[in-house]
Amino acid sequence: MQAPKDLTEALRQAALAVSTAEGERVLEDLVSALARILGVEFALISVYVEPQRTLLRTLATYFGGHIAKNVEYPVAGTPCEFAIGRAFGFFPTGVAQQFPHDGLLREQRVEGYAATTLHDAHGGPIGALTVMSRGPMRDPEIVEAMLKIFGARVAAEIERRRSAQSYRAIFDSAESCIFVLDHDSGAIVDANPKACAVYGYSAEELRRLTAADLSSGAAPFTAAD
């Protein structure tokens, strides 16, 4: 593993990576940057599959130099079972031998492993940020620092996405008409299914209208009001 020669340089690279990552592929960009900084072949973000928490599902997977498809895998018998709940789990060498039931470690000839626990907004463990290498994993101070920095950014992004999904679920299931309007123009930015049903428009059709287009035109429902 060819990690940065000193912690200062690693911190500089990490700060740049976590501050510039954005957009729909932010998780993929983060694992790619983390693997590049630490010089490892594998990096992945995994979260529990609820409610049993016997499986982990990857949200972003850096595998041998490129982003790979996401998968589900059992927690039992893997280093993640040991690492989740700890601030830092570290196996510098021989991790495949220590977890013989983990087929991936054996197939990919993984030698070194490190992970940090990802937490939700309430401090509960939701998964792990993991890096693995085919060679010995040295410089535990640098590896731990990188995992904690990237882990904080990853956890924040996961929480943001979950909040957005919760908002959307409430928005779509509400039994009252809900419109999201542009403050300056009155344009309809979004509308829930109930609003579509009541007014007889699809959501796409409503987005081409303004609040004034749906109003009676009588005070207090004029365009100006």
PDB file of C-alpha atoms in Angstrom:
ATOM      1  CA  MET A   1       0.000   0.000   0.000  1.00  0.00           C
ATOM      2  CA  GLN A   2       1.508   3.322  -1.081  1.00  0.00           C
ATOM      3  CA  ALA A   3      -0.056   5.779   1.371  1.00  0.00           C
ATOM      4  CA  PRO A   4       1.046   9.439   1.577  1.00  0.00           C
ATOM      5  CA  LYS A   5       4.415   9.826   3.242  1.00  0.00           C
ATOM      6  CA  ASP A   6       3.108  12.013   6.041  1.00  0.00           C
ATOM      7  CA  LEU A   7      -0.157  12.803   7.779  1.00  0.00           C
ATOM      8  CA  THR A   8      -0.088  16.474   6.774  1.00  0.00           C
ATOM      9  CA  GLU A   9      -0.183  15.647   3.063  1.00  0.00           C
ATOM     10  CA  ALA A  10      -2.890  13.041   3.592  1.00  0.00           C
ATOM     11  CA  LEU A  11      -4.990  15.572   5.510  1.00  0.00           C
ATOM     12  CA  ARG A  12      -4.557  18.126   2.726  1.00  0.00           C
ATOM     13  CA  GLN A  13      -5.747  15.667   0.101  1.00  0.00           C
ATOM     14  CA  ALA A  14      -8.645  14.528   2.275  1.00  0.00           C
ATOM     15  CA  ALA A  15      -9.814  18.078   2.959  1.00  0.00           C
ATOM     16  CA  LEU A  16      -9.836  18.812  -0.763  1.00  0.00           C
ATOM     17  CA  ALA A  17     -11.721  15.605  -1.580  1.00  0.00           C
ATOM     18  CA  VAL A  18     -14.486  15.934   1.022  1.00  0.00           C
ATOM     19  CA  SER A  19     -15.015  19.647   0.357  1.00  0.00           C
ATOM     20  CA  THR A  20     -15.403  19.292  -3.421  1.00  0.00           C
ATOM     21  CA  ALA A  21     -17.442  16.072  -3.635  1.00  0.00           C
ATOM     22  CA  GLU A  22     -21.039  16.845  -4.588  1.00  0.00           C
ATOM     23  CA  GLY A  23     -23.865  15.752  -6.863  1.00  0.00           C
ATOM     24  CA  GLU A  24     -25.539  12.412  -7.388  1.00  0.00           C
ATOM     25  CA  ARG A  25     -22.235  10.504  -7.508  1.00  0.00           C
ATOM     26  CA  VAL A  26     -20.801  11.991  -4.329  1.00  0.00           C
ATOM     27  CA  LEU A  27     -20.459   8.611  -2.575  1.00  0.00           C
ATOM     28  CA  GLU A  28     -18.672   7.081  -5.559  1.00  0.00           C
ATOM     29  CA  ASP A  29     -16.357  10.094  -5.732  1.00  0.00           C
ATOM     30  CA  LEU A  30     -15.577   9.804  -2.030  1.00  0.00           C
ATOM     31  CA  VAL A  31     -14.619   6.107  -2.084  1.00  0.00           C
ATOM     32  CA  SER A  32     -12.511   6.683  -5.207  1.00  0.00           C
ATOM     33  CA  ALA A  33     -10.671   9.555  -3.538  1.00  0.00           C
ATOM     34  CA  LEU A  34     -10.188   7.604  -0.305  1.00  0.00           C
ATOM     35  CA  ALA A  35      -8.719   4.621  -2.168  1.00  0.00           C
ATOM     36  CA  ARG A  36      -6.445   6.897  -4.178  1.00  0.00           C
ATOM     37  CA  ILE A  37      -5.140   8.730  -1.099  1.00  0.00           C
ATOM     38  CA  LEU A  38      -4.412   5.506   0.783  1.00  0.00           C
ATOM     39  CA  GLY A  39      -3.190   3.604  -2.270  1.00  0.00           C
ATOM     40  CA  VAL A  40      -5.545   0.646  -1.724  1.00  0.00           C
ATOM     41  CA  GLU A  41      -7.376  -1.546  -4.212  1.00  0.00           C
ATOM     42  CA  PHE A  42     -10.742  -1.602  -2.436  1.00  0.00           C
ATOM     43  CA  ALA A  43     -12.978   0.910  -0.662  1.00  0.00           C
ATOM     44  CA  LEU A  44     -16.665   0.559   0.098  1.00  0.00           C
ATOM     45  CA  ILE A  45     -19.552   2.181   1.922  1.00  0.00           C
ATOM     46  CA  SER A  46     -21.912  -0.372   3.468  1.00  0.00           C
ATOM     47  CA  VAL A  47     -25.127   0.077   5.447  1.00  0.00           C
ATOM     48  CA  TYR A  48     -27.331  -2.368   7.295  1.00  0.00           C
ATOM     49  CA  VAL A  49     -30.306  -3.865   5.501  1.00  0.00           C
ATOM     50  CA  GLU A  50     -33.152  -3.174   7.911  1.00  0.00           C
ATOM     51  CA  PRO A  51     -34.728  -4.360  10.094  1.00  0.00           C
ATOM     52  CA  GLN A  52     -32.843  -7.580  10.881  1.00  0.00           C
ATOM     53  CA  ARG A  53     -29.357  -6.119  10.296  1.00  0.00           C
ATOM     54  CA  THR A  54     -27.954  -9.477   9.284  1.00  0.00           C
ATOM     55  CA  LEU A  55     -26.997  -8.142   5.845  1.00  0.00           C
ATOM     56  CA  LEU A  56     -25.004  -5.167   4.642  1.00  0.00           C
ATOM     57  CA  ARG A  57     -25.696  -3.393   1.343  1.00  0.00           C
ATOM     58  CA  THR A  58     -23.016  -1.365  -0.403  1.00  0.00           C
ATOM     59  CA  LEU A  59     -23.922   2.174  -1.488  1.00  0.00           C
ATOM     60  CA  ALA A  60     -20.623   2.763  -3.296  1.00  0.00           C
ATOM     61  CA  THR A  61     -17.923   0.244  -4.169  1.00  0.00           C
ATOM     62  CA  TYR A  62     -14.412   0.949  -5.452  1.00  0.00           C
ATOM     63  CA  PHE A  63     -13.055  -2.367  -6.668  1.00  0.00           C
ATOM     64  CA  GLY A  64      -9.621  -2.831  -8.201  1.00  0.00           C
ATOM     65  CA  GLY A  65      -9.360   0.601  -9.764  1.00  0.00           C
ATOM     66  CA  HIS A  66     -12.937   1.367 -10.769  1.00  0.00           C
ATOM     67  CA  ILE A  67     -16.459   1.782  -9.414  1.00  0.00           C
ATOM     68  CA  ALA A  68     -18.261  -1.575  -9.308  1.00  0.00           C
ATOM     69  CA  LYS A  69     -21.905  -2.553  -8.901  1.00  0.00           C
ATOM     70  CA  ASN A  70     -23.371  -2.588  -5.410  1.00  0.00           C
ATOM     71  CA  VAL A  71     -24.130  -5.860  -3.636  1.00  0.00           C
ATOM     72  CA  GLU A  72     -25.555  -7.279  -0.416  1.00  0.00           C
ATOM     73  CA  TYR A  73     -23.525  -9.569   1.810  1.00  0.00           C
ATOM     74  CA  PRO A  74     -23.979 -11.224   5.235  1.00  0.00           C
ATOM     75  CA  VAL A  75     -22.434  -9.551   8.258  1.00  0.00           C
ATOM     76  CA  ALA A  76     -21.584 -12.796  10.049  1.00  0.00           C
ATOM     77  CA  GLY A  77     -18.096 -14.121   9.467  1.00  0.00           C
ATOM     78  CA  THR A  78     -16.722 -10.891   7.983  1.00  0.00           C
ATOM     79  CA  PRO A  79     -14.355  -8.300   9.448  1.00  0.00           C
ATOM     80  CA  CYS A  80     -17.287  -5.861   9.390  1.00  0.00           C
ATOM     81  CA  GLU A  81     -18.907  -7.900  12.158  1.00  0.00           C
ATOM     82  CA  PHE A  82     -15.878  -7.084  14.284  1.00  0.00           C
ATOM     83  CA  ALA A  83     -15.416  -3.487  13.099  1.00  0.00           C
ATOM     84  CA  ILE A  84     -18.941  -2.027  13.261  1.00  0.00           C
ATOM     85  CA  GLY A  85     -19.407  -0.423  16.651  1.00  0.00           C
ATOM     86  CA  ARG A  86     -15.751   0.487  16.924  1.00  0.00           C
ATOM     87  CA  ALA A  87     -14.212   3.822  16.033  1.00  0.00           C
ATOM     88  CA  PHE A  88     -11.458   1.996  14.147  1.00  0.00           C
ATOM     89  CA  GLY A  89     -11.064  -1.647  13.184  1.00  0.00           C
ATOM     90  CA  PHE A  90      -7.641  -2.557  11.817  1.00  0.00           C
ATOM     91  CA  PHE A  91      -6.064  -5.766  10.493  1.00  0.00           C
ATOM     92  CA  PRO A  92      -2.689  -4.823   8.980  1.00  0.00           C
ATOM     93  CA  THR A  93      -1.988  -8.317   7.627  1.00  0.00           C
ATOM     94  CA  GLY A  94      -3.556 -11.765   7.306  1.00  0.00           C
ATOM     95  CA  VAL A  95      -7.199 -10.692   7.408  1.00  0.00           C
ATOM     96  CA  ALA A  96      -8.273 -13.398   4.946  1.00  0.00           C
ATOM     97  CA  GLN A  97      -6.796 -16.063   7.212  1.00  0.00           C
ATOM     98  CA  GLN A  98      -8.492 -14.579  10.279  1.00  0.00           C
ATOM     99  CA  PHE A  99     -11.905 -14.649   8.563  1.00  0.00           C
ATOM    100  CA  PRO A 100     -11.830 -17.857   6.502  1.00  0.00           C
ATOM    101  CA  HIS A 101     -15.586 -17.829   5.841  1.00  0.00           C
ATOM    102  CA  ASP A 102     -15.384 -14.515   3.985  1.00  0.00           C
ATOM    103  CA  GLY A 103     -15.103 -15.659   0.374  1.00  0.00           C
ATOM    104  CA  LEU A 104     -14.369 -12.201  -1.021  1.00  0.00           C
ATOM    105  CA  LEU A 105     -11.248 -11.808   1.081  1.00  0.00           C
ATOM    106  CA  ARG A 106      -9.964 -15.164  -0.119  1.00  0.00           C
ATOM    107  CA  GLU A 107     -10.880 -14.685  -3.787  1.00  0.00           C
ATOM    108  CA  GLN A 108      -9.328 -11.221  -3.989  1.00  0.00           C
ATOM    109  CA  ARG A 109      -6.255 -12.147  -1.923  1.00  0.00           C
ATOM    110  CA  VAL A 110      -6.935  -9.369   0.572  1.00  0.00           C
ATOM    111  CA  GLU A 111      -4.176  -8.900   3.110  1.00  0.00           C
ATOM    112  CA  GLY A 112      -4.938  -5.645   4.958  1.00  0.00           C
ATOM    113  CA  TYR A 113      -8.278  -4.294   6.206  1.00  0.00           C
ATOM    114  CA  ALA A 114      -9.458  -1.191   8.059  1.00  0.00           C
ATOM    115  CA  ALA A 115     -12.904   0.249   8.771  1.00  0.00           C
ATOM    116  CA  THR A 116     -14.710   2.881  10.769  1.00  0.00           C
ATOM    117  CA  THR A 117     -18.327   2.809  11.913  1.00  0.00           C
ATOM    118  CA  LEU A 118     -20.858   5.081  10.215  1.00  0.00           C
ATOM    119  CA  HIS A 119     -23.410   6.645  12.570  1.00  0.00           C
ATOM    120  CA  ASP A 120     -26.813   8.216  12.044  1.00  0.00           C
ATOM    121  CA  ALA A 121     -27.868  11.602  13.438  1.00  0.00           C
ATOM    122  CA  HIS A 122     -28.717   9.982  16.793  1.00  0.00           C
ATOM    123  CA  GLY A 123     -25.330   8.283  17.132  1.00  0.00           C
ATOM    124  CA  GLY A 124     -26.528   4.783  16.268  1.00  0.00           C
ATOM    125  CA  PRO A 125     -24.369   2.565  14.031  1.00  0.00           C
ATOM    126  CA  ILE A 126     -25.725   2.207  10.485  1.00  0.00           C
ATOM    127  CA  GLY A 127     -22.814   0.603   8.660  1.00  0.00           C
ATOM    128  CA  ALA A 128     -19.140   0.946   7.859  1.00  0.00           C
ATOM    129  CA  LEU A 129     -16.642   2.707   5.647  1.00  0.00           C
ATOM    130  CA  THR A 130     -14.043   0.111   4.708  1.00  0.00           C
ATOM    131  CA  VAL A 131     -10.727  -0.043   2.871  1.00  0.00           C
ATOM    132  CA  MET A 132      -8.836  -3.199   1.929  1.00  0.00           C
ATOM    133  CA  SER A 133      -5.517  -3.920   0.242  1.00  0.00           C
ATOM    134  CA  ARG A 134      -3.767  -6.894  -1.319  1.00  0.00           C
ATOM    135  CA  GLY A 135      -0.592  -5.931   0.505  1.00  0.00           C
ATOM    136  CA  PRO A 136       0.081  -5.202   4.179  1.00  0.00           C
ATOM    137  CA  MET A 137      -1.691  -2.091   5.465  1.00  0.00           C
ATOM    138  CA  ARG A 138       0.787   0.160   7.209  1.00  0.00           C
ATOM    139  CA  ASP A 139       0.602   3.615   8.791  1.00  0.00           C
ATOM    140  CA  PRO A 140      -2.430   3.020  11.021  1.00  0.00           C
ATOM    141  CA  GLU A 141      -2.410   6.670  12.144  1.00  0.00           C
ATOM    142  CA  ILE A 142      -2.906   7.890   8.567  1.00  0.00           C
ATOM    143  CA  VAL A 143      -5.461   5.193   7.748  1.00  0.00           C
ATOM    144  CA  GLU A 144      -7.521   5.944  10.855  1.00  0.00           C
ATOM    145  CA  ALA A 145      -7.456   9.698  10.240  1.00  0.00           C
ATOM    146  CA  MET A 146      -8.577   9.256   6.621  1.00  0.00           C
ATOM    147  CA  LEU A 147     -11.397   6.893   7.543  1.00  0.00           C
ATOM    148  CA  LYS A 148     -12.732   9.238  10.220  1.00  0.00           C
ATOM    149  CA  ILE A 149     -12.610  12.299   7.941  1.00  0.00           C
ATOM    150  CA  PHE A 150     -14.261  10.540   5.024  1.00  0.00           C
ATOM    151  CA  GLY A 151     -16.619   8.679   7.366  1.00  0.00           C
ATOM    152  CA  ALA A 152     -18.049  11.925   8.733  1.00  0.00           C
ATOM    153  CA  ARG A 153     -18.716  13.207   5.203  1.00  0.00           C
ATOM    154  CA  VAL A 154     -20.224   9.893   4.074  1.00  0.00           C
ATOM    155  CA  ALA A 155     -22.509   9.666   7.119  1.00  0.00           C
ATOM    156  CA  ALA A 156     -23.735  13.227   6.536  1.00  0.00           C
ATOM    157  CA  GLU A 157     -24.574  12.411   2.910  1.00  0.00           C
ATOM    158  CA  ILE A 158     -26.429   9.229   3.887  1.00  0.00           C
ATOM    159  CA  GLU A 159     -28.438  11.170   6.477  1.00  0.00           C
ATOM    160  CA  ARG A 160     -29.247  13.874   3.902  1.00  0.00           C
ATOM    161  CA  ARG A 161     -30.547  11.274   1.456  1.00  0.00           C
ATOM    162  CA  ARG A 162     -32.627   9.551   4.092  1.00  0.00           C
ATOM    163  CA  SER A 163     -34.168  12.859   5.159  1.00  0.00           C
ATOM    164  CA  ALA A 164     -35.043  13.635   1.554  1.00  0.00           C
ATOM    165  CA  GLN A 165     -36.664  10.219   1.140  1.00  0.00           C
ATOM    166  CA  SER A 166     -38.682  10.702   4.345  1.00  0.00           C
ATOM    167  CA  TYR A 167     -39.864  14.121   3.171  1.00  0.00           C
ATOM    168  CA  ARG A 168     -40.894  12.674  -0.198  1.00  0.00           C
ATOM    169  CA  ALA A 169     -42.812   9.830   1.413  1.00  0.00           C
ATOM    170  CA  ILE A 170     -44.778  12.280   3.596  1.00  0.00           C
ATOM    171  CA  PHE A 171     -45.315  14.653   0.656  1.00  0.00           C
ATOM    172  CA  ASP A 172     -46.619  11.909  -1.636  1.00  0.00           C
ATOM    173  CA  SER A 173     -48.912  10.259   0.925  1.00  0.00           C
ATOM    174  CA  ALA A 174     -50.528  13.435   2.313  1.00  0.00           C
ATOM    175  CA  GLU A 175     -54.325  13.582   2.008  1.00  0.00           C
ATOM    176  CA  SER A 176     -54.243  17.367   1.582  1.00  0.00           C
ATOM    177  CA  CYS A 177     -53.284  19.185  -1.610  1.00  0.00           C
ATOM    178  CA  ILE A 178     -49.715  20.435  -1.389  1.00  0.00           C
ATOM    179  CA  PHE A 179     -48.057  22.784  -3.862  1.00  0.00           C
ATOM    180  CA  VAL A 180     -44.444  23.950  -3.787  1.00  0.00           C
ATOM    181  CA  LEU A 181     -44.284  27.439  -5.337  1.00  0.00           C
ATOM    182  CA  ASP A 182     -41.503  29.704  -6.507  1.00  0.00           C
ATOM    183  CA  HIS A 183     -41.691  32.707  -4.180  1.00  0.00           C
ATOM    184  CA  ASP A 184     -41.011  35.356  -6.819  1.00  0.00           C
ATOM    185  CA  SER A 185     -42.961  34.094  -9.843  1.00  0.00           C
ATOM    186  CA  GLY A 186     -45.649  31.930  -8.288  1.00  0.00           C
ATOM    187  CA  ALA A 187     -44.624  29.084 -10.618  1.00  0.00           C
ATOM    188  CA  ILE A 188     -45.555  25.602  -9.413  1.00  0.00           C
ATOM    189  CA  VAL A 189     -42.322  23.764  -8.687  1.00  0.00           C
ATOM    190  CA  ASP A 190     -43.923  20.557  -7.420  1.00  0.00           C
ATOM    191  CA  ALA A 191     -47.296  19.113  -6.435  1.00  0.00           C
ATOM    192  CA  ASN A 192     -48.275  15.985  -4.557  1.00  0.00           C
ATOM    193  CA  PRO A 193     -50.538  13.223  -5.957  1.00  0.00           C
ATOM    194  CA  LYS A 194     -53.555  14.547  -4.028  1.00  0.00           C
ATOM    195  CA  ALA A 195     -53.215  17.938  -5.717  1.00  0.00           C
ATOM    196  CA  CYS A 196     -52.961  16.263  -9.103  1.00  0.00           C
ATOM    197  CA  ALA A 197     -56.126  14.245  -8.449  1.00  0.00           C
ATOM    198  CA  VAL A 198     -58.156  17.214  -7.183  1.00  0.00           C
ATOM    199  CA  TYR A 199     -57.156  19.629  -9.958  1.00  0.00           C
ATOM    200  CA  GLY A 200     -57.102  17.055 -12.765  1.00  0.00           C
ATOM    201  CA  TYR A 201     -53.546  17.681 -13.964  1.00  0.00           C
ATOM    202  CA  SER A 202     -50.466  15.497 -14.015  1.00  0.00           C
ATOM    203  CA  ALA A 203     -47.481  16.687 -11.978  1.00  0.00           C
ATOM    204  CA  GLU A 204     -45.663  17.530 -15.210  1.00  0.00           C
ATOM    205  CA  GLU A 205     -48.617  19.638 -16.421  1.00  0.00           C
ATOM    206  CA  LEU A 206     -48.811  21.480 -13.100  1.00  0.00           C
ATOM    207  CA  ARG A 207     -45.123  22.384 -13.301  1.00  0.00           C
ATOM    208  CA  ARG A 208     -45.927  24.399 -16.431  1.00  0.00           C
ATOM    209  CA  LEU A 209     -48.496  26.509 -14.557  1.00  0.00           C
ATOM    210  CA  THR A 210     -48.493  29.156 -11.837  1.00  0.00           C
ATOM    211  CA  ALA A 211     -50.641  29.468  -8.742  1.00  0.00           C
ATOM    212  CA  ALA A 212     -52.610  32.219 -10.527  1.00  0.00           C
ATOM    213  CA  ASP A 213     -53.557  29.801 -13.322  1.00  0.00           C
ATOM    214  CA  LEU A 214     -55.441  27.655 -10.792  1.00  0.00           C
ATOM    215  CA  SER A 215     -57.041  30.458  -8.808  1.00  0.00           C
ATOM    216  CA  SER A 216     -60.527  31.943  -9.217  1.00  0.00           C
ATOM    217  CA  GLY A 217     -59.087  35.387  -9.855  1.00  0.00           C
ATOM    218  CA  ALA A 218     -61.216  36.856  -7.083  1.00  0.00           C
ATOM    219  CA  ALA A 219     -59.683  38.345  -3.946  1.00  0.00           C
ATOM    220  CA  PRO A 220     -57.911  37.052  -1.955  1.00  0.00           C
ATOM    221  CA  PHE A 221     -56.898  34.616  -4.708  1.00  0.00           C
ATOM    222  CA  THR A 222     -55.746  37.015  -7.399  1.00  0.00           C
ATOM    223  CA  ALA A 223     -52.290  36.725  -8.965  1.00  0.00           C
ATOM    224  CA  ALA A 224     -51.115  39.692  -6.885  1.00  0.00           C
ATOM    225  CA  ASP A 225     -52.407  38.152  -3.669  1.00  0.00           C
TER     226      ASP A 225
END
